Amino acid sequence: MATIFARRPLLAASTTAAAVSTVLYLSRPKPLLADSAYREPTKTLSFPKSMLFAQSLTVVKSEQINHDTKKITFSLPGGANESSGVPSSSAILTQHTPQDAWFPVFRPYTPISSPGDLGTLQLLVKKYPSGRASGHLYSLNPGDKLTVRGPLPGYAYKPSLAQDRSVVLIAGGAGITPIYGLTRAILTEHAGDRTKVQLLWGVNGSRDIVLKDELEDLERRFPERLRVVYAVSSDGVGESGKYRKGYVNEGLLSDAVGECRSQGASWGDEKGTKVFLSGPPKMEDAMAGKGGVLEKVGVTKKEIHRF
């Protein structure tokens, strides 16, 4: 899913800096490698080098998830001994030039595949009526190519190995991809991490819960560390501990915050971030803007990370 492009005002400056850094990077002497049967996996994307020099991915599978969303699997150019190089919750920059257009279209997308997956990278693509990038990606078929750059730097999560901690992750619609990536990283990438996650995901209808199987798998594996609640606004899901009718509102947030405080853990990660937020701009502003819902439940602006 595309992250909010307008929230990357330093992209042009970063690309320029990437060009300078790349020259320095390429001029470094290469280390000597001892003969060995084992080869350390290479990375398709490495900042800042692949911001300047784009890579080409090949579609190997396109799965229809619901009425407007596809899961697209790409093969990496280096094959089975190469990983994407994209850290969890970070994004890549897709690039294509529409027919008869002068300039290319760039959009950031957060992969849903794990950083350690070899040979492939997966994107979740929601098609928007006027989306030039989403429409192009949605139309890709096996064998088609996609030009990508990146990775764009994301949140540098630090595990808590010394004490119990709790964080709240909030997603709205397609904003689930970086939230899912961070959730998976907290639970699986750091042995001994004692951080617990309260995840709230607001969707229009139950068919929009496009990563339900993946989240349920994480809940089964980490029942003491992950709690997921879906706020469904439009169709008639029954009220339960997991499904709430309506939106991610003050009441739902108060419950999540209260759960964090009642667990006897320190609320917030090692860097002091208590809430991670990703969704449509209007939803994020309602949550984290001046006088927003998070302010009402006692969360300050500096304790919120917006993807």
Coordinates of C-alpha atoms in Angstrom, one line a residue:
M1 CA 0.0 0.0 0.0
A2 CA 1.2 3.4 -0.7
T3 CA 2.3 5.4 2.3
I4 CA 1.4 9.1 2.3
F5 CA 3.7 10.7 -0.4
A6 CA 3.1 14.2 0.8
R7 CA 4.7 13.3 4.1
R8 CA 8.2 13.0 2.5
P9 CA 9.1 16.6 1.8
L10 CA 12.8 15.9 1.9
L11 CA 12.7 13.3 -0.9
A12 CA 14.3 15.5 -3.5
A13 CA 17.0 16.5 -1.1
S14 CA 17.6 12.9 0.0
T15 CA 17.9 11.9 -3.6
T16 CA 20.6 14.5 -4.2
A17 CA 22.4 13.5 -1.1
A18 CA 22.1 9.9 -2.2
A19 CA 23.9 10.7 -5.5
V20 CA 26.9 12.2 -3.6
S21 CA 26.9 9.3 -1.1
T22 CA 26.8 6.8 -3.9
V23 CA 29.9 8.1 -5.5
L24 CA 31.7 7.8 -2.2
Y25 CA 30.2 4.3 -1.6
L26 CA 31.3 3.0 -5.0
S27 CA 34.8 4.4 -4.6
R28 CA 35.5 2.3 -1.5
P29 CA 37.9 -0.6 -1.8
K30 CA 36.1 -4.0 -1.9
P31 CA 36.9 -6.3 1.0
L32 CA 38.6 -9.6 0.3
L33 CA 36.4 -12.6 0.9
A34 CA 37.7 -16.0 2.1
D35 CA 36.7 -19.0 0.1
S36 CA 33.6 -20.5 1.6
A37 CA 30.6 -22.6 0.6
Y38 CA 28.3 -20.2 2.3
R39 CA 27.5 -16.9 0.6
E40 CA 26.0 -14.1 2.6
P41 CA 22.7 -13.0 0.9
T42 CA 23.1 -9.8 -1.1
K43 CA 20.5 -7.0 -1.0
T44 CA 18.5 -5.7 -4.0
L45 CA 18.1 -2.3 -2.4
S46 CA 20.6 -0.4 -0.3
F47 CA 20.3 3.2 0.7
P48 CA 21.6 5.5 -0.8
K49 CA 23.0 3.5 -3.7
S50 CA 19.7 2.3 -5.1
M51 CA 18.0 5.6 -4.7
L52 CA 20.2 6.7 -7.6
F53 CA 20.5 3.4 -9.5
A54 CA 17.0 1.9 -9.9
Q55 CA 16.4 -1.9 -9.8
S56 CA 13.9 -3.9 -11.9
L57 CA 11.6 -6.4 -10.2
T58 CA 9.6 -9.1 -12.2
V59 CA 6.1 -10.1 -11.3
V60 CA 5.8 -13.8 -10.6
K61 CA 2.3 -13.9 -9.0
S62 CA -0.7 -11.6 -8.7
E63 CA -3.5 -12.6 -6.3
Q64 CA -6.9 -11.0 -6.0
I65 CA -7.5 -10.4 -2.3
N66 CA -10.8 -8.6 -2.4
H67 CA -12.8 -6.4 -4.8
D68 CA -10.0 -3.7 -5.1
T69 CA -6.9 -5.1 -3.6
K70 CA -4.2 -7.5 -5.0
K71 CA -1.1 -9.1 -3.4
I72 CA 1.7 -9.0 -6.0
T73 CA 4.8 -11.1 -5.6
F74 CA 8.0 -10.0 -7.4
S75 CA 11.2 -11.9 -8.0
L76 CA 14.4 -10.2 -7.1
P77 CA 17.1 -9.7 -9.7
G78 CA 19.7 -11.6 -7.7
G79 CA 17.5 -14.7 -7.3
A80 CA 17.2 -17.0 -4.3
N81 CA 20.4 -15.7 -2.6
E82 CA 19.2 -12.1 -2.4
S83 CA 16.9 -10.3 0.0
S84 CA 15.1 -7.1 -0.7
G85 CA 17.1 -5.0 1.7
V86 CA 14.0 -3.2 2.9
P87 CA 13.7 -3.0 6.7
S88 CA 10.4 -3.7 8.4
S89 CA 7.9 -0.8 8.0
S90 CA 10.2 1.0 5.5
A91 CA 9.0 1.7 2.0
I92 CA 10.3 1.4 -1.6
L93 CA 9.7 4.0 -4.3
T94 CA 7.9 2.6 -7.3
Q95 CA 8.5 4.3 -10.7
H96 CA 6.7 4.2 -14.0
T97 CA 6.0 6.6 -16.9
P98 CA 2.4 6.7 -18.1
Q99 CA 1.8 6.5 -21.8
D100 CA 2.3 9.9 -23.5
A101 CA 3.6 11.4 -20.2
W102 CA 6.8 13.5 -20.0
F103 CA 7.7 12.6 -16.5
P104 CA 7.6 9.4 -14.4
V105 CA 5.2 8.8 -11.5
F106 CA 6.8 7.9 -8.1
R107 CA 4.9 6.4 -5.2
P108 CA 6.1 4.8 -2.0
Y109 CA 4.8 1.4 -1.0
T110 CA 5.6 -0.6 2.1
P111 CA 6.3 -4.3 1.4
I112 CA 4.4 -6.9 3.4
S113 CA 7.1 -9.5 2.9
S114 CA 9.7 -10.0 5.6
P115 CA 13.1 -8.4 5.2
G116 CA 14.7 -11.8 5.5
D117 CA 12.7 -13.4 2.7
L118 CA 15.0 -14.6 -0.1
G119 CA 14.3 -14.2 -3.8
T120 CA 11.0 -12.4 -3.5
L121 CA 9.2 -9.2 -2.4
Q122 CA 5.5 -8.7 -1.9
L123 CA 3.3 -5.6 -2.2
L124 CA -0.3 -5.1 -1.2
V125 CA -1.9 -2.8 -3.8
K126 CA -5.2 -1.1 -3.4
K127 CA -6.6 0.3 -6.6
Y128 CA -7.9 3.9 -6.3
P129 CA -10.3 5.3 -9.0
S130 CA -7.9 8.1 -10.0
G131 CA -4.6 6.5 -8.8
R132 CA -2.0 6.6 -11.5
A133 CA 0.5 4.5 -9.5
S134 CA -2.0 2.1 -8.0
G135 CA -3.8 1.6 -11.3
H136 CA -0.5 0.7 -13.0
L137 CA 0.6 -1.7 -10.3
Y138 CA -2.9 -3.3 -10.2
S139 CA -2.7 -4.0 -13.9
L140 CA 0.7 -5.9 -13.7
N141 CA 0.7 -9.5 -14.7
P142 CA 3.3 -12.3 -14.3
G143 CA 6.3 -11.5 -16.4
D144 CA 5.8 -7.7 -16.2
K145 CA 8.6 -5.5 -14.8
L146 CA 8.5 -2.8 -12.1
T147 CA 11.2 -0.2 -11.6
V148 CA 11.9 0.6 -7.9
R149 CA 14.2 2.6 -5.8
G150 CA 15.0 2.8 -2.1
P151 CA 14.6 1.9 0.6
L152 CA 13.2 5.1 2.0
P153 CA 14.3 5.3 5.7
G154 CA 11.6 4.2 8.1
Y155 CA 11.2 4.1 11.9
A156 CA 14.3 2.6 13.6
Y157 CA 12.6 0.4 16.2
K158 CA 14.7 -0.6 19.3
P159 CA 13.7 -3.7 21.2
S160 CA 13.1 -3.8 24.9
L161 CA 15.2 -6.6 26.4
A162 CA 15.4 -5.4 30.0
Q163 CA 11.8 -4.6 30.9
D164 CA 8.2 -5.1 29.8
R165 CA 6.8 -2.4 27.5
S166 CA 3.5 -1.8 25.7
V167 CA 2.7 0.2 22.5
V168 CA -0.4 1.1 20.6
L169 CA -0.5 0.7 16.8
I170 CA -3.3 2.3 14.8
A171 CA -4.1 1.7 11.1
G172 CA -6.8 3.1 8.9
G173 CA -7.6 1.2 5.7
A174 CA -4.6 0.8 3.5
G175 CA -2.4 2.3 6.1
I176 CA -2.1 -1.2 7.6
T177 CA 1.1 -2.1 5.7
P178 CA 3.7 -0.3 7.8
I179 CA 1.7 -1.1 10.9
Y180 CA 1.7 -4.8 10.1
G181 CA 5.4 -4.7 9.2
L182 CA 6.3 -3.1 12.6
T183 CA 4.1 -5.5 14.5
R184 CA 5.7 -8.5 12.9
A185 CA 9.2 -7.0 13.6
I186 CA 8.4 -6.4 17.2
L187 CA 7.2 -10.0 17.7
T188 CA 9.6 -11.9 15.5
E189 CA 12.8 -10.1 14.7
H190 CA 14.3 -9.5 18.1
A191 CA 14.8 -12.5 20.4
G192 CA 14.0 -11.6 24.0
D193 CA 12.0 -8.5 23.1
R194 CA 9.5 -7.9 25.9
T195 CA 7.3 -5.4 24.1
K196 CA 3.5 -6.0 23.8
V197 CA 1.3 -4.6 21.1
Q198 CA -2.3 -3.3 21.1
L199 CA -3.2 -3.0 17.4
L200 CA -6.4 -1.1 16.3
W201 CA -7.4 -1.3 12.6
G202 CA -10.2 0.8 11.2
V203 CA -11.8 -0.5 7.9
N204 CA -14.9 0.3 5.9
G205 CA -16.1 -3.3 5.7
S206 CA -15.1 -6.8 6.8
R207 CA -13.9 -7.6 3.3
D208 CA -11.2 -4.8 3.7
I209 CA -9.4 -6.8 6.5
V210 CA -6.9 -7.9 3.8
L211 CA -4.2 -9.1 6.2
K212 CA -6.5 -11.0 8.6
D213 CA -4.9 -14.4 8.1
E214 CA -1.4 -12.9 8.7
L215 CA -2.5 -11.1 11.9
E216 CA -4.4 -14.1 13.2
D217 CA -1.2 -16.2 12.7
L218 CA 0.8 -13.7 14.8
E219 CA -1.9 -13.8 17.5
R220 CA -1.8 -17.6 17.7
R221 CA 2.0 -17.5 18.0
F222 CA 2.2 -14.6 20.5
P223 CA -1.1 -14.7 22.5
E224 CA 0.5 -12.9 25.4
R225 CA 2.0 -10.1 23.4
L226 CA -0.5 -9.2 20.6
R227 CA -4.1 -8.0 20.8
V228 CA -5.9 -7.0 17.6
V229 CA -9.2 -5.1 17.4
Y230 CA -11.0 -4.3 14.1
A231 CA -13.2 -1.2 13.9
V232 CA -15.7 -1.9 11.0
S233 CA -17.7 1.1 10.0
S234 CA -20.1 0.0 7.3
D235 CA -21.3 -3.6 7.4
G236 CA -23.0 -5.6 10.1
V237 CA -20.3 -7.4 12.0
G238 CA -21.3 -8.5 15.5
E239 CA -19.9 -6.7 18.5
S240 CA -17.2 -8.8 20.2
G241 CA -13.8 -8.4 21.8
K242 CA -12.2 -8.4 18.4
Y243 CA -14.8 -6.6 16.2
R244 CA -16.3 -3.2 17.0
K245 CA -19.0 -1.5 15.0
G246 CA -17.9 2.0 14.0
Y247 CA -14.5 3.8 13.9
V248 CA -11.3 4.0 15.9
N249 CA -12.6 6.5 18.4
E250 CA -11.9 7.8 21.9
G251 CA -13.7 4.9 23.6
L252 CA -11.7 2.3 21.7
L253 CA -8.4 4.2 22.3
S254 CA -9.2 4.6 26.0
D255 CA -9.6 0.9 26.3
A256 CA -6.3 0.2 24.5
V257 CA -4.4 2.8 26.6
G258 CA -6.0 1.4 29.8
E259 CA -4.9 -2.0 28.8
C260 CA -1.3 -0.8 28.3
R261 CA -1.3 0.9 31.7
S262 CA -2.9 -2.0 33.6
Q263 CA -0.3 -4.5 32.4
G264 CA 2.3 -3.3 34.8
A265 CA 4.6 -2.5 31.9
S266 CA 6.2 0.8 30.8
W267 CA 4.0 2.4 28.2
G268 CA 6.1 3.3 25.1
D269 CA 9.1 1.8 23.4
E270 CA 12.7 2.4 24.2
K271 CA 12.6 5.8 22.4
G272 CA 9.5 7.0 24.2
T273 CA 7.1 6.5 21.3
K274 CA 3.7 5.3 22.6
V275 CA 1.5 5.3 19.5
F276 CA 2.3 4.5 15.9
L277 CA -0.2 5.8 13.3
S278 CA -0.8 5.2 9.6
G279 CA -3.9 5.9 7.6
P280 CA -5.6 8.5 5.3
P281 CA -4.7 12.1 6.1
K282 CA -8.1 13.0 7.5
M283 CA -8.0 10.0 9.8
E284 CA -4.5 10.8 11.0
D285 CA -5.4 14.4 11.6
A286 CA -8.5 13.4 13.6
M287 CA -6.2 11.1 15.7
A288 CA -3.1 13.2 16.1
G289 CA -4.0 16.8 15.2
K290 CA -4.6 19.6 17.6
G291 CA -7.4 18.6 19.9
G292 CA -7.5 15.2 18.4
V293 CA -8.5 11.9 20.0
L294 CA -5.0 11.0 21.1
E295 CA -4.6 14.3 22.9
K296 CA -7.8 13.6 24.7
V297 CA -6.5 10.3 26.1
G298 CA -3.3 11.9 27.2
V299 CA -0.8 11.2 24.4
T300 CA 1.4 14.1 23.4
K301 CA 2.6 14.9 19.8
K302 CA 6.2 13.9 20.5
E303 CA 4.9 10.4 21.7
I304 CA 3.3 9.7 18.3
H305 CA 5.0 8.4 15.2
R306 CA 3.2 9.0 11.9
F307 CA 4.3 6.8 8.9

